[in-house]
């Protein structure tokens, strides 16, 4: 259902406190709509939405849809929700959040970033680089964007050159950057000018059922690219490689391009010379001979390679790859190669992606959203040089019973990269509990025996990981659920233990 924004009328969002929903609510109110929302509990996003002009209620009640013309929901909202039930009974227009986002993107040059992992970081990098170049993009991203722009640059049309941006901004420029969620197939609502695919590694099999169905969805996503647009895909990922093979000819028939990036020497943008830097940064070199990326005014011959060095404030090869994807997308909308690289240097991360939460008793605590085995392995690999000789301890909360059941062995192998592991109980999110699935499925398969411990109670788990730390260690709180709240418990436990020894 394609509904113009002008037809929305008063709009109510159920579950407005979620990362994706709060971004949409902020954009809708910025476009001048009368917006209301509700959520099951008070959360950090609600105060910001109220300040922006959204009427927000805590708790769900059928009366909240009174006067609304359009109701926006996510897949997490069940049909039994009283507000959704009332909306259906009254014949109100009910849209999935992806349909609302598609309406917001209409008329803009859109960059939609999809993939099983890396979406948030790549989207945020792209938005920051565009902002640093003065394009003032609009964006909808599932996390707070942290940046530090060069003097005189502005991310939002205001003067402040540094700080956090929320997950949404209604810019004055023509470019719209969107994180495209594949988890429920809703990314098929978009028709992007540029589609970035960071990887096509199977996930969300509770929705898709099979790897083949998951990969078909990405082929459909690529087919949604507008005539003359571009698919940007990671050459290092086997699934993305199959996508490129399937999509290249159909896209070429419509005048659309396919560009690849990665450490693969055959990529259109080759990432090389990766190095960790002091603290939590990294550097790498991008090389390309593709005419679209060098630009007609480059003055380079057809066989001459353009080389750009990236200096990033975030660690890990996975972030270097994400930066290559962002650089490619930003070049495609006309930003100078060196300016695009300088913009990426301004990126400081996103909320819950290697987010520093503080230190106590000589132990640093970092929070991360990793919730897929590949993400966990990449996180732990990136953490090792940051720990600078100290141990890496991981407090992991699996996300979803279905994902834990499907990937228990893979999670176990990834977690074995840490020195000490504590798992707490599964965060079920939208799923009902499955008594046959617990975090013990993972701990039992960690290759190094005795390394991993299952502590079902989350507070006890946080205290356990803190008690096992020693000065110089790095503790990671890891997962897509409420494990983020445990970083403070870890810090408090460390502080209390330090105080008791004085």
Short mmCIF file of C-alpha atoms in Angstrom, two decimals:
data_model
loop_
_atom_site.label_atom_id
_atom_site.label_comp_id
_atom_site.label_asym_id
_atom_site.label_seq_id
_atom_site.Cartn_x
_atom_site.Cartn_y
_atom_site.Cartn_z
CA UNK A 1 0.00 0.00 0.00
CA UNK A 2 1.61 3.26 -1.18
CA UNK A 3 0.07 6.13 0.78
CA UNK A 4 1.25 9.71 0.23
CA UNK A 5 2.32 11.50 3.38
CA UNK A 6 -0.31 14.16 2.67
CA UNK A 7 -3.03 11.53 3.22
CA UNK A 8 -1.83 10.34 6.62
CA UNK A 9 -3.77 12.82 8.75
CA UNK A 10 -3.35 12.43 12.48
CA UNK A 11 -1.00 9.47 12.94
CA UNK A 12 -0.65 7.17 15.95
CA UNK A 13 2.32 4.81 16.41
CA UNK A 14 2.00 1.73 18.60
CA UNK A 15 5.27 0.84 20.26
CA UNK A 16 6.68 4.29 19.57
CA UNK A 17 9.66 3.83 21.90
CA UNK A 18 11.40 1.30 19.66
CA UNK A 19 14.44 2.42 17.69
CA UNK A 20 12.76 2.20 14.30
CA UNK A 21 9.37 3.50 15.40
CA UNK A 22 10.77 6.48 17.32
CA UNK A 23 12.75 7.52 14.25
CA UNK A 24 9.60 7.47 12.13
CA UNK A 25 7.60 9.40 14.73
CA UNK A 26 10.30 12.08 14.87
CA UNK A 27 10.33 12.41 11.09
CA UNK A 28 6.55 12.56 10.82
CA UNK A 29 6.25 15.36 13.35
CA UNK A 30 9.14 17.20 11.67
CA UNK A 31 7.13 17.09 8.43
CA UNK A 32 4.26 18.84 10.19
CA UNK A 33 1.94 15.93 10.99
CA UNK A 34 -0.08 15.59 14.19
CA UNK A 35 1.59 12.56 15.79
CA UNK A 36 0.78 10.48 18.86
CA UNK A 37 2.29 7.29 20.17
CA UNK A 38 2.20 4.73 22.95
CA UNK A 39 4.61 2.26 24.44
CA UNK A 40 4.42 -0.44 27.08
CA UNK A 41 6.89 1.32 29.33
CA UNK A 42 8.79 4.54 29.78
CA UNK A 43 12.06 4.61 27.86
CA UNK A 44 14.89 6.89 26.83
CA UNK A 45 13.33 7.71 23.44
CA UNK A 46 10.03 8.97 24.84
CA UNK A 47 11.38 12.15 26.43
CA UNK A 48 12.96 13.17 23.14
CA UNK A 49 9.74 12.48 21.25
CA UNK A 50 7.73 14.58 23.68
CA UNK A 51 10.21 17.42 23.29
CA UNK A 52 9.82 17.14 19.51
CA UNK A 53 6.04 17.54 19.76
CA UNK A 54 4.78 13.95 19.81
CA UNK A 55 2.01 13.18 22.31
CA UNK A 56 3.15 9.99 24.06
CA UNK A 57 1.34 7.65 26.46
CA UNK A 58 2.84 4.88 28.54
CA UNK A 59 0.57 1.84 28.39
CA UNK A 60 -1.81 0.72 25.67
CA UNK A 61 -5.48 1.73 25.57
CA UNK A 62 -8.04 1.69 22.76
CA UNK A 63 -8.81 5.34 23.49
CA UNK A 64 -5.35 6.32 22.25
CA UNK A 65 -6.45 5.88 18.62
CA UNK A 66 -9.38 8.30 19.04
CA UNK A 67 -9.14 10.92 16.34
CA UNK A 68 -6.41 9.12 14.40
CA UNK A 69 -6.65 8.54 10.66
CA UNK A 70 -3.54 6.36 10.34
CA UNK A 71 -2.04 3.84 12.76
CA UNK A 72 1.54 2.67 12.33
CA UNK A 73 2.75 -0.65 13.75
CA UNK A 74 5.82 -2.84 13.67
CA UNK A 75 5.92 -6.61 13.37
CA UNK A 76 6.39 -6.78 17.15
CA UNK A 77 2.86 -5.43 17.74
CA UNK A 78 0.46 -8.32 18.13
CA UNK A 79 -3.08 -8.33 16.77
CA UNK A 80 -4.35 -8.63 20.35
CA UNK A 81 -3.00 -5.16 21.20
CA UNK A 82 -6.06 -3.12 22.25
CA UNK A 83 -5.08 -0.13 20.14
CA UNK A 84 -4.59 -2.22 17.01
CA UNK A 85 -7.83 -4.09 17.69
CA UNK A 86 -9.66 -0.76 17.96
CA UNK A 87 -8.03 0.57 14.80
CA UNK A 88 -9.11 -2.50 12.84
CA UNK A 89 -12.64 -2.31 14.21
CA UNK A 90 -12.96 1.36 13.25
CA UNK A 91 -11.58 0.81 9.76
CA UNK A 92 -8.59 3.07 10.29
CA UNK A 93 -5.68 2.92 7.89
CA UNK A 94 -3.06 0.57 9.42
CA UNK A 95 0.45 0.75 8.01
CA UNK A 96 3.58 -1.19 8.79
CA UNK A 97 6.43 1.10 9.83
CA UNK A 98 8.23 0.33 6.56
CA UNK A 99 5.28 1.74 4.62
CA UNK A 100 5.41 4.93 6.69
CA UNK A 101 9.13 5.18 6.09
CA UNK A 102 8.64 4.64 2.36
CA UNK A 103 6.23 7.58 2.33
CA UNK A 104 8.83 9.73 4.09
CA UNK A 105 11.48 8.71 1.54
CA UNK A 106 9.28 9.52 -1.46
CA UNK A 107 10.70 12.24 -3.68
CA UNK A 108 14.24 11.96 -2.26
CA UNK A 109 17.37 10.29 -3.60
CA UNK A 110 17.36 7.36 -1.22
CA UNK A 111 20.17 5.18 0.06
CA UNK A 112 18.76 2.05 1.71
CA UNK A 113 21.19 -0.12 3.67
CA UNK A 114 20.34 -3.80 4.21
CA UNK A 115 22.14 -6.89 5.45
CA UNK A 116 22.07 -9.36 8.31
CA UNK A 117 24.64 -7.24 10.14
CA UNK A 118 26.28 -3.85 9.71
CA UNK A 119 23.13 -1.96 8.68
CA UNK A 120 23.09 0.54 11.53
CA UNK A 121 26.79 1.36 11.39
CA UNK A 122 26.89 1.64 7.59
CA UNK A 123 23.76 3.82 7.54
CA UNK A 124 25.16 6.06 10.25
CA UNK A 125 28.56 6.35 8.55
CA UNK A 126 26.82 7.32 5.32
CA UNK A 127 24.69 9.96 7.02
CA UNK A 128 27.65 11.49 8.87
CA UNK A 129 29.81 11.61 5.74
CA UNK A 130 27.01 13.31 3.80
CA UNK A 131 26.47 15.77 6.64
CA UNK A 132 30.17 16.58 6.83
CA UNK A 133 30.08 17.30 3.10
CA UNK A 134 27.29 19.83 3.70
CA UNK A 135 24.45 17.88 2.08
CA UNK A 136 22.25 17.88 5.24
CA UNK A 137 20.67 14.46 4.56
CA UNK A 138 17.50 13.09 6.06
CA UNK A 139 17.92 9.73 7.75
CA UNK A 140 16.16 7.02 9.71
CA UNK A 141 18.61 4.80 11.59
CA UNK A 142 18.08 2.31 14.41
CA UNK A 143 20.47 3.91 16.86
CA UNK A 144 21.94 7.15 18.15
CA UNK A 145 24.57 8.50 15.77
CA UNK A 146 27.76 9.86 17.31
CA UNK A 147 29.92 12.27 15.34
CA UNK A 148 32.52 15.02 15.56
CA UNK A 149 32.46 17.13 12.45
CA UNK A 150 35.26 19.41 11.27
CA UNK A 151 35.08 23.05 12.34
CA UNK A 152 32.46 24.92 10.34
CA UNK A 153 30.59 21.78 9.25
CA UNK A 154 27.07 21.03 10.43
CA UNK A 155 25.15 17.80 10.70
CA UNK A 156 21.70 19.30 11.09
CA UNK A 157 21.81 22.81 9.72
CA UNK A 158 22.71 24.08 13.19
CA UNK A 159 26.10 25.34 14.29
CA UNK A 160 27.04 22.59 16.74
CA UNK A 161 29.94 20.62 15.26
CA UNK A 162 29.92 17.66 17.67
CA UNK A 163 27.63 15.46 19.72
CA UNK A 164 24.98 12.78 19.31
CA UNK A 165 22.23 12.73 16.73
CA UNK A 166 19.11 10.72 17.34
CA UNK A 167 18.13 7.99 14.94
CA UNK A 168 16.23 10.44 12.74
CA UNK A 169 16.77 13.79 11.08
CA UNK A 170 14.64 15.63 8.54
CA UNK A 171 17.30 17.35 6.46
CA UNK A 172 17.04 20.08 3.89
CA UNK A 173 19.05 18.10 1.34
CA UNK A 174 17.75 15.76 -1.33
CA UNK A 175 19.34 12.56 0.02
CA UNK A 176 17.56 10.22 2.45
CA UNK A 177 19.53 7.46 4.20
CA UNK A 178 17.48 4.58 5.62
CA UNK A 179 18.37 1.45 7.51
CA UNK A 180 16.39 -1.22 5.66
CA UNK A 181 15.25 -4.04 7.96
CA UNK A 182 15.15 -7.46 6.36
CA UNK A 183 14.01 -9.31 9.49
CA UNK A 184 10.35 -9.48 8.42
CA UNK A 185 10.68 -8.76 4.71
CA UNK A 186 9.57 -5.16 5.19
CA UNK A 187 12.57 -3.76 3.30
CA UNK A 188 10.64 -4.67 0.17
CA UNK A 189 8.52 -1.55 0.75
CA UNK A 190 11.38 0.67 -0.46
CA UNK A 191 12.43 1.67 -3.97
CA UNK A 192 15.95 2.99 -3.36
CA UNK A 193 18.20 4.94 -5.68
CA UNK A 194 21.16 3.15 -4.11
CA UNK A 195 20.80 -0.15 -2.27
CA UNK A 196 23.71 -1.17 -0.06
CA UNK A 197 23.89 -4.84 0.98
CA UNK A 198 26.51 -5.52 3.64
CA UNK A 199 25.96 -9.30 3.61
CA UNK A 200 23.33 -11.93 2.95
CA UNK A 201 24.12 -14.31 5.78
CA UNK A 202 21.05 -16.32 6.86
CA UNK A 203 19.20 -14.97 9.87
CA UNK A 204 15.56 -14.55 10.87
CA UNK A 205 14.79 -18.09 9.77
CA UNK A 206 11.74 -17.95 12.04
CA UNK A 207 10.29 -15.67 9.36
CA UNK A 208 11.88 -17.00 6.17
CA UNK A 209 12.15 -20.70 6.96
CA UNK A 210 15.09 -21.45 4.67
CA UNK A 211 18.35 -19.93 3.45
CA UNK A 212 16.96 -19.95 -0.08
CA UNK A 213 13.90 -17.92 0.92
CA UNK A 214 16.12 -15.46 2.80
CA UNK A 215 18.33 -14.96 -0.25
CA UNK A 216 15.31 -14.60 -2.56
CA UNK A 217 14.13 -11.69 -0.45
CA UNK A 218 17.40 -9.87 -1.12
CA UNK A 219 17.01 -10.51 -4.84
CA UNK A 220 13.56 -8.91 -4.61
CA UNK A 221 15.11 -6.00 -2.69
CA UNK A 222 17.68 -5.48 -5.45
CA UNK A 223 14.89 -5.59 -8.03
CA UNK A 224 13.30 -2.63 -6.22
CA UNK A 225 16.22 -0.34 -7.14
CA UNK A 226 15.00 2.44 -9.43
CA UNK A 227 16.02 2.59 -13.09
CA UNK A 228 19.50 4.03 -13.35
CA UNK A 229 20.26 3.33 -9.69
CA UNK A 230 22.97 1.18 -8.16
CA UNK A 231 23.46 -1.92 -6.03
CA UNK A 232 26.49 -1.77 -3.72
CA UNK A 233 27.35 -5.19 -2.27
CA UNK A 234 30.14 -6.78 -0.25
CA UNK A 235 32.42 -8.96 -2.38
CA UNK A 236 33.67 -10.86 0.67
CA UNK A 237 30.29 -12.36 1.55
CA UNK A 238 29.21 -15.49 -0.31
CA UNK A 239 25.51 -14.65 -0.07
CA UNK A 240 26.08 -11.13 -1.38
CA UNK A 241 28.13 -12.64 -4.18
CA UNK A 242 25.21 -14.83 -5.20
CA UNK A 243 22.97 -11.75 -5.05
CA UNK A 244 25.31 -9.84 -7.39
CA UNK A 245 25.31 -12.78 -9.81
CA UNK A 246 21.52 -12.93 -9.86
CA UNK A 247 20.89 -9.17 -9.98
CA UNK A 248 23.54 -7.87 -12.38
CA UNK A 249 21.82 -8.65 -15.69
CA UNK A 250 18.28 -7.56 -14.69
CA UNK A 251 19.65 -4.32 -13.27
CA UNK A 252 21.81 -3.64 -16.32
CA UNK A 253 18.68 -3.99 -18.49
CA UNK A 254 17.23 -1.03 -16.59
CA UNK A 255 20.39 1.06 -16.70
CA UNK A 256 21.32 0.28 -13.10
CA UNK A 257 24.88 -0.46 -11.99
CA UNK A 258 26.37 -3.04 -9.64
CA UNK A 259 29.45 -2.15 -7.55
CA UNK A 260 31.25 -4.38 -5.08
CA UNK A 261 33.57 -3.62 -2.19
CA UNK A 262 35.70 -5.71 0.15
CA UNK A 263 39.10 -7.22 0.76
CA UNK A 264 38.58 -9.45 -2.28
CA UNK A 265 41.10 -8.16 -4.86
CA UNK A 266 38.43 -8.45 -7.56
CA UNK A 267 36.11 -5.94 -5.86
CA UNK A 268 35.39 -2.57 -7.47
CA UNK A 269 36.52 -0.95 -4.21
CA UNK A 270 39.32 -2.94 -2.59
CA UNK A 271 39.89 -2.56 1.15
CA UNK A 272 43.53 -3.15 2.14
CA UNK A 273 46.22 -2.29 4.67
CA UNK A 274 43.90 -2.53 7.66
CA UNK A 275 45.58 -1.47 10.92
CA UNK A 276 44.34 -1.05 14.48
CA UNK A 277 45.34 2.26 16.05
CA UNK A 278 45.85 3.31 19.64
CA UNK A 279 42.67 3.44 21.69
CA UNK A 280 39.81 2.08 19.62
CA UNK A 281 40.44 3.29 16.08
CA UNK A 282 41.69 1.89 12.79
CA UNK A 283 42.98 2.81 9.36
CA UNK A 284 42.67 1.24 5.93
CA UNK A 285 43.18 2.08 2.27
CA UNK A 286 40.49 2.03 -0.43
CA UNK A 287 41.54 1.49 -4.05
CA UNK A 288 39.28 1.73 -7.08
CA UNK A 289 39.61 2.08 -10.83
CA UNK A 290 35.85 2.22 -11.45
CA UNK A 291 34.92 5.32 -13.49
CA UNK A 292 31.78 5.97 -11.47
CA UNK A 293 33.84 6.32 -8.31
CA UNK A 294 36.86 8.15 -9.68
CA UNK A 295 34.60 10.67 -11.37
CA UNK A 296 34.85 12.34 -14.79
CA UNK A 297 36.90 15.20 -13.39
CA UNK A 298 39.51 13.01 -11.71
CA UNK A 299 42.04 13.48 -14.51
CA UNK A 300 43.06 9.84 -14.10
CA UNK A 301 43.63 7.56 -17.05
CA UNK A 302 41.45 4.50 -17.51
CA UNK A 303 44.07 2.21 -16.01
CA UNK A 304 45.04 4.43 -13.05
CA UNK A 305 43.79 3.48 -9.59
CA UNK A 306 42.34 6.06 -7.21
CA UNK A 307 43.65 5.51 -3.68
CA UNK A 308 42.07 6.95 -0.54
CA UNK A 309 43.16 6.40 3.06
CA UNK A 310 40.47 6.14 5.74
CA UNK A 311 41.15 7.00 9.36
CA UNK A 312 38.33 5.68 11.53
CA UNK A 313 37.50 6.21 15.19
CA UNK A 314 36.02 2.71 15.46
CA UNK A 315 37.89 -0.62 15.58
CA UNK A 316 37.57 -3.83 13.61
CA UNK A 317 37.81 -5.07 10.04
CA UNK A 318 34.02 -5.24 9.93
CA UNK A 319 33.85 -1.48 10.51
CA UNK A 320 36.45 -0.89 7.78
CA UNK A 321 34.21 -2.83 5.39
CA UNK A 322 31.18 -0.83 6.49
CA UNK A 323 33.15 2.36 5.89
CA UNK A 324 34.02 1.19 2.37
CA UNK A 325 30.32 0.64 1.66
CA UNK A 326 29.47 4.10 3.02
CA UNK A 327 32.29 5.76 1.05
CA UNK A 328 31.02 4.11 -2.13
CA UNK A 329 27.44 5.26 -1.56
CA UNK A 330 28.54 8.79 -0.71
CA UNK A 331 30.70 8.95 -3.86
CA UNK A 332 27.72 7.84 -5.94
CA UNK A 333 25.76 10.93 -4.88
CA UNK A 334 28.64 13.17 -5.94
CA UNK A 335 30.77 13.81 -2.87
CA UNK A 336 34.50 14.26 -3.59
CA UNK A 337 36.60 11.14 -2.75
CA UNK A 338 38.73 12.87 -0.13
CA UNK A 339 35.76 14.74 1.32
CA UNK A 340 33.92 11.44 1.69
CA UNK A 341 36.93 10.00 3.54
CA UNK A 342 37.14 13.06 5.79
CA UNK A 343 33.46 12.72 6.60
CA UNK A 344 33.93 9.12 7.67
CA UNK A 345 36.69 10.25 10.03
CA UNK A 346 34.02 12.31 11.82
CA UNK A 347 32.00 9.20 12.68
CA UNK A 348 32.34 8.21 16.33
CA UNK A 349 30.03 5.22 16.40
CA UNK A 350 26.40 4.54 17.18
CA UNK A 351 24.61 3.77 20.37
CA UNK A 352 25.20 0.16 21.47
CA UNK A 353 27.93 -0.45 18.86
CA UNK A 354 31.19 -0.74 20.83
CA UNK A 355 29.83 2.00 23.08
CA UNK A 356 32.12 2.90 25.96
CA UNK A 357 30.10 2.80 29.17
CA UNK A 358 32.89 3.71 31.59
CA UNK A 359 35.65 2.22 33.72
CA UNK A 360 35.96 1.13 37.35
CA UNK A 361 38.66 -0.65 39.33
CA UNK A 362 40.91 -0.53 36.28
CA UNK A 363 38.36 -2.38 34.12
CA UNK A 364 36.80 -0.86 31.01
CA UNK A 365 33.16 -1.70 30.19
CA UNK A 366 31.88 -1.56 26.59
CA UNK A 367 28.34 -2.30 25.38
CA UNK A 368 27.54 -3.81 21.98
CA UNK A 369 24.40 -4.86 20.10
CA UNK A 370 25.96 -7.97 18.47
CA UNK A 371 23.35 -10.73 18.40
CA UNK A 372 24.37 -13.01 15.51
CA UNK A 373 27.38 -15.38 15.65
CA UNK A 374 29.24 -13.50 12.92
CA UNK A 375 28.69 -10.22 14.74
CA UNK A 376 29.86 -11.67 18.05
CA UNK A 377 33.02 -13.07 16.44
CA UNK A 378 33.76 -9.73 14.74
CA UNK A 379 33.21 -7.87 18.00
CA UNK A 380 35.56 -10.09 19.99
CA UNK A 381 38.21 -9.90 17.27
CA UNK A 382 37.98 -6.09 17.32
CA UNK A 383 38.08 -6.03 21.12
CA UNK A 384 41.36 -7.93 21.39
CA UNK A 385 43.68 -5.09 20.30
CA UNK A 386 41.58 -2.57 22.23
CA UNK A 387 42.18 -4.59 25.40
CA UNK A 388 45.91 -3.93 24.83
CA UNK A 389 47.15 -7.03 26.60
CA UNK A 390 44.32 -7.32 29.08
CA UNK A 391 41.74 -10.08 28.98
CA UNK A 392 38.44 -9.84 27.11
CA UNK A 393 35.39 -10.87 29.17
CA UNK A 394 31.96 -11.23 27.57
CA UNK A 395 28.55 -11.07 29.23
CA UNK A 396 26.22 -12.38 26.51
CA UNK A 397 22.43 -12.39 26.38
CA UNK A 398 21.09 -14.41 23.42
CA UNK A 399 18.27 -12.72 21.48
CA UNK A 400 15.30 -14.87 20.42
CA UNK A 401 14.66 -18.54 21.17
CA UNK A 402 14.56 -19.37 17.46
CA UNK A 403 17.97 -17.79 16.79
CA UNK A 404 19.51 -19.52 19.80
CA UNK A 405 18.16 -22.90 18.68
CA UNK A 406 19.36 -22.40 15.09
CA UNK A 407 22.85 -21.06 15.86
CA UNK A 408 23.84 -22.43 19.28
CA UNK A 409 27.00 -24.10 17.94
CA UNK A 410 28.00 -21.01 15.99
CA UNK A 411 27.48 -18.77 19.04
CA UNK A 412 29.62 -21.16 21.10
CA UNK A 413 32.46 -21.02 18.60
CA UNK A 414 32.33 -17.23 18.43
CA UNK A 415 32.27 -16.78 22.22
CA UNK A 416 35.33 -18.99 22.54
CA UNK A 417 37.30 -15.99 21.24
CA UNK A 418 36.81 -14.33 24.65
CA UNK A 419 38.85 -15.23 27.73
CA UNK A 420 35.89 -15.46 30.12
CA UNK A 421 32.22 -15.84 29.15
CA UNK A 422 29.05 -15.51 31.20
CA UNK A 423 25.67 -16.09 29.53
CA UNK A 424 22.37 -15.03 31.01
CA UNK A 425 18.89 -16.11 30.00
CA UNK A 426 17.49 -15.52 26.52
CA UNK A 427 15.77 -12.23 25.66
CA UNK A 428 12.64 -13.47 23.93
CA UNK A 429 11.50 -10.16 22.44
CA UNK A 430 8.51 -10.92 20.20
CA UNK A 431 8.66 -14.69 20.79
CA UNK A 432 6.90 -16.77 23.42
CA UNK A 433 9.22 -18.73 25.74
CA UNK A 434 10.41 -22.12 24.55
CA UNK A 435 11.13 -24.34 27.60
CA UNK A 436 13.42 -26.53 25.49
CA UNK A 437 15.71 -23.63 24.58
CA UNK A 438 17.98 -21.93 27.10
CA UNK A 439 21.44 -20.38 27.01
CA UNK A 440 22.78 -23.73 28.27
CA UNK A 441 22.57 -24.90 24.64
CA UNK A 442 25.42 -22.50 23.94
CA UNK A 443 27.55 -22.98 27.05
CA UNK A 444 27.57 -26.74 26.52
CA UNK A 445 29.19 -26.30 23.11
CA UNK A 446 31.89 -23.71 23.83
CA UNK A 447 35.07 -25.53 22.72
CA UNK A 448 37.23 -24.48 25.67
CA UNK A 449 35.71 -26.34 28.59
CA UNK A 450 35.10 -24.29 31.71
CA UNK A 451 35.35 -20.96 29.89
CA UNK A 452 31.60 -20.27 29.74
CA UNK A 453 29.11 -20.14 32.62
CA UNK A 454 25.31 -19.90 32.40
CA UNK A 455 23.78 -17.64 35.06
CA UNK A 456 20.03 -17.34 34.31
CA UNK A 457 19.36 -14.31 36.51
CA UNK A 458 20.59 -11.26 34.61
CA UNK A 459 21.64 -9.22 37.66
CA UNK A 460 23.53 -12.17 39.09
CA UNK A 461 25.16 -12.68 35.70
CA UNK A 462 26.36 -9.08 35.63
CA UNK A 463 27.81 -9.39 39.11
CA UNK A 464 29.48 -12.67 38.18
CA UNK A 465 31.33 -11.20 35.19
CA UNK A 466 32.43 -8.22 37.30
CA UNK A 467 33.73 -10.48 40.06
CA UNK A 468 35.87 -12.38 37.55
CA UNK A 469 37.54 -9.25 36.15
CA UNK A 470 40.88 -7.84 37.17
CA UNK A 471 42.63 -4.53 36.42
CA UNK A 472 43.46 -4.13 32.75
CA UNK A 473 40.56 -6.28 31.55
CA UNK A 474 37.87 -5.28 29.06
CA UNK A 475 34.29 -6.38 29.80
CA UNK A 476 31.75 -6.48 26.97
CA UNK A 477 27.98 -6.56 27.55
CA UNK A 478 26.66 -8.15 24.38
CA UNK A 479 23.23 -8.67 22.84
CA UNK A 480 20.18 -7.00 21.32
CA UNK A 481 18.01 -7.17 24.44
CA UNK A 482 18.09 -5.44 27.83
CA UNK A 483 21.64 -6.62 28.52
CA UNK A 484 22.55 -3.00 27.81
CA UNK A 485 21.13 -2.14 31.25
CA UNK A 486 23.64 -4.48 32.86
CA UNK A 487 26.67 -2.37 31.97
CA UNK A 488 25.84 -0.11 34.89
CA UNK A 489 25.39 -3.11 37.20
CA UNK A 490 28.84 -4.30 36.17
CA UNK A 491 30.35 -0.87 36.85
CA UNK A 492 28.61 -0.60 40.23
CA UNK A 493 29.85 -4.05 41.23
CA UNK A 494 33.40 -3.18 40.23
CA UNK A 495 33.23 0.09 42.14
CA UNK A 496 31.86 -1.56 45.26
CA UNK A 497 34.56 -4.25 45.16
CA UNK A 498 37.27 -1.62 44.76
CA UNK A 499 35.90 0.35 47.68
CA UNK A 500 35.82 -2.69 49.93
CA UNK A 501 39.52 -3.32 49.39
CA UNK A 502 40.64 0.17 50.40
#
